[in-house]
Amino acid sequence: MAKKAFFLDRDGVVIRQISYLHDPELVELEKNVPEAIRKIHEKGMMAVVLTNQSGVARGMFTEKDVELCHEKLQTLLDAYGEKIDAFYTCCHHPDYTGECSCRKPAPGLFLSAAADLDIDISSSFMVGDKFSDLESGRNAGVRQSILLETGYGPKYVQKALDSGFDVCSTLLEAVEKYTV
């Protein structure tokens, strides 16, 4: 039986928003993230990070830098007995590497995660802080895309609501609302 998941944008959702983050020492969890991840797991769901990292395509940092930031994130969550189940990263940018099928709002990261992890996308959720995150969830066919009022989220609240997406203050609020 296919699993359900919360697909999570990384920057501004799971960790504090820092543009072109590449220094693991700057990785800091958003408010209540460990508790949100715990609730996801308690409901038998997966927590999967889907992140665009165009800084790699731009030559600003390397894929190894991205991996080190993910390792730091896992270390921070480990202190709470939690973890991200998987990370899927798009390191492309159309101006530098050409078009790809994985850069959000395209659904490629979802499709890869679903195939690799046996996830039922239509029973899963996308949580992001940008409109492109919400569109990516819709394009992939998730049950609901949710905008957080963290990171870049405040800029997109009205557009999200006008487009039929939900808005929550924090990841914990979104998880509690959709894991009832």
PDB file of C-alpha atoms in Angstrom, residues 27-143:
ATOM      1  CA  VAL A  27      21.049  26.268   9.192  1.00  0.00           C
ATOM      2  CA  GLU A  28      18.396  26.980  11.823  1.00  0.00           C
ATOM      3  CA  LEU A  29      15.052  25.216  12.251  1.00  0.00           C
ATOM      4  CA  GLU A  30      11.814  27.131  11.819  1.00  0.00           C
ATOM      5  CA  LYS A  31       9.543  27.305  14.861  1.00  0.00           C
ATOM      6  CA  ASN A  32       7.982  23.981  16.009  1.00  0.00           C
ATOM      7  CA  VAL A  33       9.453  21.972  13.117  1.00  0.00           C
ATOM      8  CA  PRO A  34      10.576  18.996  15.254  1.00  0.00           C
ATOM      9  CA  GLU A  35       7.082  18.695  16.727  1.00  0.00           C
ATOM     10  CA  ALA A  36       5.530  18.928  13.244  1.00  0.00           C
ATOM     11  CA  ILE A  37       7.831  16.207  11.897  1.00  0.00           C
ATOM     12  CA  ARG A  38       6.992  14.034  14.929  1.00  0.00           C
ATOM     13  CA  LYS A  39       3.263  14.404  14.223  1.00  0.00           C
ATOM     14  CA  ILE A  40       3.801  13.525  10.553  1.00  0.00           C
ATOM     15  CA  HIS A  41       5.591  10.341  11.581  1.00  0.00           C
ATOM     16  CA  GLU A  42       3.048   9.498  14.304  1.00  0.00           C
ATOM     17  CA  LYS A  43       0.377   9.476  11.585  1.00  0.00           C
ATOM     18  CA  GLY A  44       2.444   7.004   9.568  1.00  0.00           C
ATOM     19  CA  MET A  45       3.322   9.588   6.937  1.00  0.00           C
ATOM     20  CA  MET A  46       6.673  10.578   5.476  1.00  0.00           C
ATOM     21  CA  ALA A  47       8.383  13.983   5.671  1.00  0.00           C
ATOM     22  CA  VAL A  48      10.090  14.585   2.318  1.00  0.00           C
ATOM     23  CA  VAL A  49      11.956  17.787   1.472  1.00  0.00           C
ATOM     24  CA  LEU A  50      11.724  19.039  -2.128  1.00  0.00           C
ATOM     25  CA  THR A  51      14.001  21.998  -2.767  1.00  0.00           C
ATOM     26  CA  ASN A  52      15.143  24.134  -5.677  1.00  0.00           C
ATOM     27  CA  GLN A  53      18.815  25.070  -5.256  1.00  0.00           C
ATOM     28  CA  SER A  54      19.622  27.192  -8.286  1.00  0.00           C
ATOM     29  CA  GLY A  55      22.764  28.502  -6.587  1.00  0.00           C
ATOM     30  CA  VAL A  56      24.454  25.326  -7.816  1.00  0.00           C
ATOM     31  CA  ALA A  57      23.569  26.105 -11.449  1.00  0.00           C
ATOM     32  CA  ARG A  58      24.668  29.707 -10.916  1.00  0.00           C
ATOM     33  CA  GLY A  59      28.083  28.532  -9.656  1.00  0.00           C
ATOM     34  CA  MET A  60      27.545  30.104  -6.231  1.00  0.00           C
ATOM     35  CA  PHE A  61      28.023  26.821  -4.337  1.00  0.00           C
ATOM     36  CA  THR A  62      28.250  23.084  -4.964  1.00  0.00           C
ATOM     37  CA  GLU A  63      25.961  20.088  -4.568  1.00  0.00           C
ATOM     38  CA  LYS A  64      28.238  19.033  -1.700  1.00  0.00           C
ATOM     39  CA  ASP A  65      27.427  22.324   0.062  1.00  0.00           C
ATOM     40  CA  VAL A  66      23.722  21.490  -0.293  1.00  0.00           C
ATOM     41  CA  GLU A  67      24.327  18.001   1.118  1.00  0.00           C
ATOM     42  CA  LEU A  68      26.212  19.465   4.083  1.00  0.00           C
ATOM     43  CA  CYS A  69      23.275  21.767   4.831  1.00  0.00           C
ATOM     44  CA  HIS A  70      20.947  18.747   4.703  1.00  0.00           C
ATOM     45  CA  GLU A  71      23.257  16.860   7.065  1.00  0.00           C
ATOM     46  CA  LYS A  72      23.163  19.805   9.490  1.00  0.00           C
ATOM     47  CA  LEU A  73      19.364  19.866   9.282  1.00  0.00           C
ATOM     48  CA  GLN A  74      19.263  16.158  10.107  1.00  0.00           C
ATOM     49  CA  THR A  75      21.628  16.719  13.052  1.00  0.00           C
ATOM     50  CA  LEU A  76      19.362  19.459  14.418  1.00  0.00           C
ATOM     51  CA  LEU A  77      16.291  17.204  14.106  1.00  0.00           C
ATOM     52  CA  ASP A  78      18.165  14.236  15.559  1.00  0.00           C
ATOM     53  CA  ALA A  79      18.486  16.160  18.835  1.00  0.00           C
ATOM     54  CA  TYR A  80      14.663  15.852  19.019  1.00  0.00           C
ATOM     55  CA  GLY A  81      14.597  12.226  17.890  1.00  0.00           C
ATOM     56  CA  GLU A  82      13.259  13.146  14.434  1.00  0.00           C
ATOM     57  CA  LYS A  83      14.476  13.191  10.835  1.00  0.00           C
ATOM     58  CA  ILE A  84      13.556  14.093   7.287  1.00  0.00           C
ATOM     59  CA  ASP A  85      12.830  10.836   5.453  1.00  0.00           C
ATOM     60  CA  ALA A  86      14.341  11.960   2.140  1.00  0.00           C
ATOM     61  CA  PHE A  87      15.660  15.003   0.304  1.00  0.00           C
ATOM     62  CA  TYR A  88      15.060  15.708  -3.396  1.00  0.00           C
ATOM     63  CA  THR A  89      16.949  18.637  -4.874  1.00  0.00           C
ATOM     64  CA  CYS A  90      16.800  20.423  -8.208  1.00  0.00           C
ATOM     65  CA  CYS A  91      20.139  22.119  -8.849  1.00  0.00           C
ATOM     66  CA  HIS A  92      19.067  23.549 -12.224  1.00  0.00           C
ATOM     67  CA  HIS A  93      18.059  26.976 -13.442  1.00  0.00           C
ATOM     68  CA  PRO A  94      16.718  27.570 -16.954  1.00  0.00           C
ATOM     69  CA  ASP A  95      19.073  30.519 -17.580  1.00  0.00           C
ATOM     70  CA  TYR A  96      22.154  28.424 -16.731  1.00  0.00           C
ATOM     71  CA  THR A  97      21.345  24.769 -17.381  1.00  0.00           C
ATOM     72  CA  GLY A  98      18.279  24.919 -19.613  1.00  0.00           C
ATOM     73  CA  GLU A  99      14.797  23.647 -18.840  1.00  0.00           C
ATOM     74  CA  CYS A 100      14.295  20.597 -16.640  1.00  0.00           C
ATOM     75  CA  SER A 101      11.354  18.605 -15.325  1.00  0.00           C
ATOM     76  CA  CYS A 102      12.358  18.831 -11.662  1.00  0.00           C
ATOM     77  CA  ARG A 103      12.497  22.571 -10.923  1.00  0.00           C
ATOM     78  CA  LYS A 104       9.387  23.599  -9.041  1.00  0.00           C
ATOM     79  CA  PRO A 105       6.710  24.371 -10.199  1.00  0.00           C
ATOM     80  CA  ALA A 106       7.346  21.326 -12.442  1.00  0.00           C
ATOM     81  CA  PRO A 107       6.329  18.035 -10.782  1.00  0.00           C
ATOM     82  CA  GLY A 108       9.545  16.067 -11.364  1.00  0.00           C
ATOM     83  CA  LEU A 109      10.750  16.029  -7.742  1.00  0.00           C
ATOM     84  CA  PHE A 110       7.353  14.678  -6.614  1.00  0.00           C
ATOM     85  CA  LEU A 111       7.374  12.005  -9.295  1.00  0.00           C
ATOM     86  CA  SER A 112      10.882  10.882  -8.348  1.00  0.00           C
ATOM     87  CA  ALA A 113      10.034  10.745  -4.644  1.00  0.00           C
ATOM     88  CA  ALA A 114       6.780   8.884  -5.302  1.00  0.00           C
ATOM     89  CA  ALA A 115       8.536   6.276  -7.432  1.00  0.00           C
ATOM     90  CA  ASP A 116      11.487   5.841  -5.060  1.00  0.00           C
ATOM     91  CA  LEU A 117       9.507   5.821  -1.815  1.00  0.00           C
ATOM     92  CA  ASP A 118       6.154   4.332  -2.920  1.00  0.00           C
ATOM     93  CA  ILE A 119       4.197   7.496  -2.114  1.00  0.00           C
ATOM     94  CA  ASP A 120       0.607   8.123  -3.166  1.00  0.00           C
ATOM     95  CA  ILE A 121       0.854  11.722  -4.355  1.00  0.00           C
ATOM     96  CA  SER A 122      -2.940  12.196  -4.478  1.00  0.00           C
ATOM     97  CA  SER A 123      -3.188  11.472  -0.736  1.00  0.00           C
ATOM     98  CA  SER A 124      -0.228  13.683   0.135  1.00  0.00           C
ATOM     99  CA  PHE A 125       0.339  17.374   0.858  1.00  0.00           C
ATOM    100  CA  MET A 126       2.743  20.105  -0.274  1.00  0.00           C
ATOM    101  CA  VAL A 127       3.817  22.811   2.163  1.00  0.00           C
ATOM    102  CA  GLY A 128       5.766  25.795   0.902  1.00  0.00           C
ATOM    103  CA  ASP A 129       6.422  29.489   1.319  1.00  0.00           C
ATOM    104  CA  LYS A 130       6.329  30.485  -2.373  1.00  0.00           C
ATOM    105  CA  PHE A 131       3.566  30.368  -4.934  1.00  0.00           C
ATOM    106  CA  SER A 132       5.732  28.115  -7.122  1.00  0.00           C
ATOM    107  CA  ASP A 133       5.720  25.540  -4.292  1.00  0.00           C
ATOM    108  CA  LEU A 134       1.921  25.542  -4.303  1.00  0.00           C
ATOM    109  CA  GLU A 135       1.774  25.281  -8.078  1.00  0.00           C
ATOM    110  CA  SER A 136       4.226  22.386  -8.020  1.00  0.00           C
ATOM    111  CA  GLY A 137       1.935  20.493  -5.672  1.00  0.00           C
ATOM    112  CA  ARG A 138      -1.052  21.192  -7.884  1.00  0.00           C
ATOM    113  CA  ASN A 139       0.912  20.152 -10.988  1.00  0.00           C
ATOM    114  CA  ALA A 140       1.919  16.906  -9.279  1.00  0.00           C
ATOM    115  CA  GLY A 141      -1.635  16.175  -8.129  1.00  0.00           C
ATOM    116  CA  VAL A 142      -1.304  16.410  -4.345  1.00  0.00           C
ATOM    117  CA  ARG A 143      -4.436  16.461  -2.203  1.00  0.00           C
TER     118      ARG A 143
END
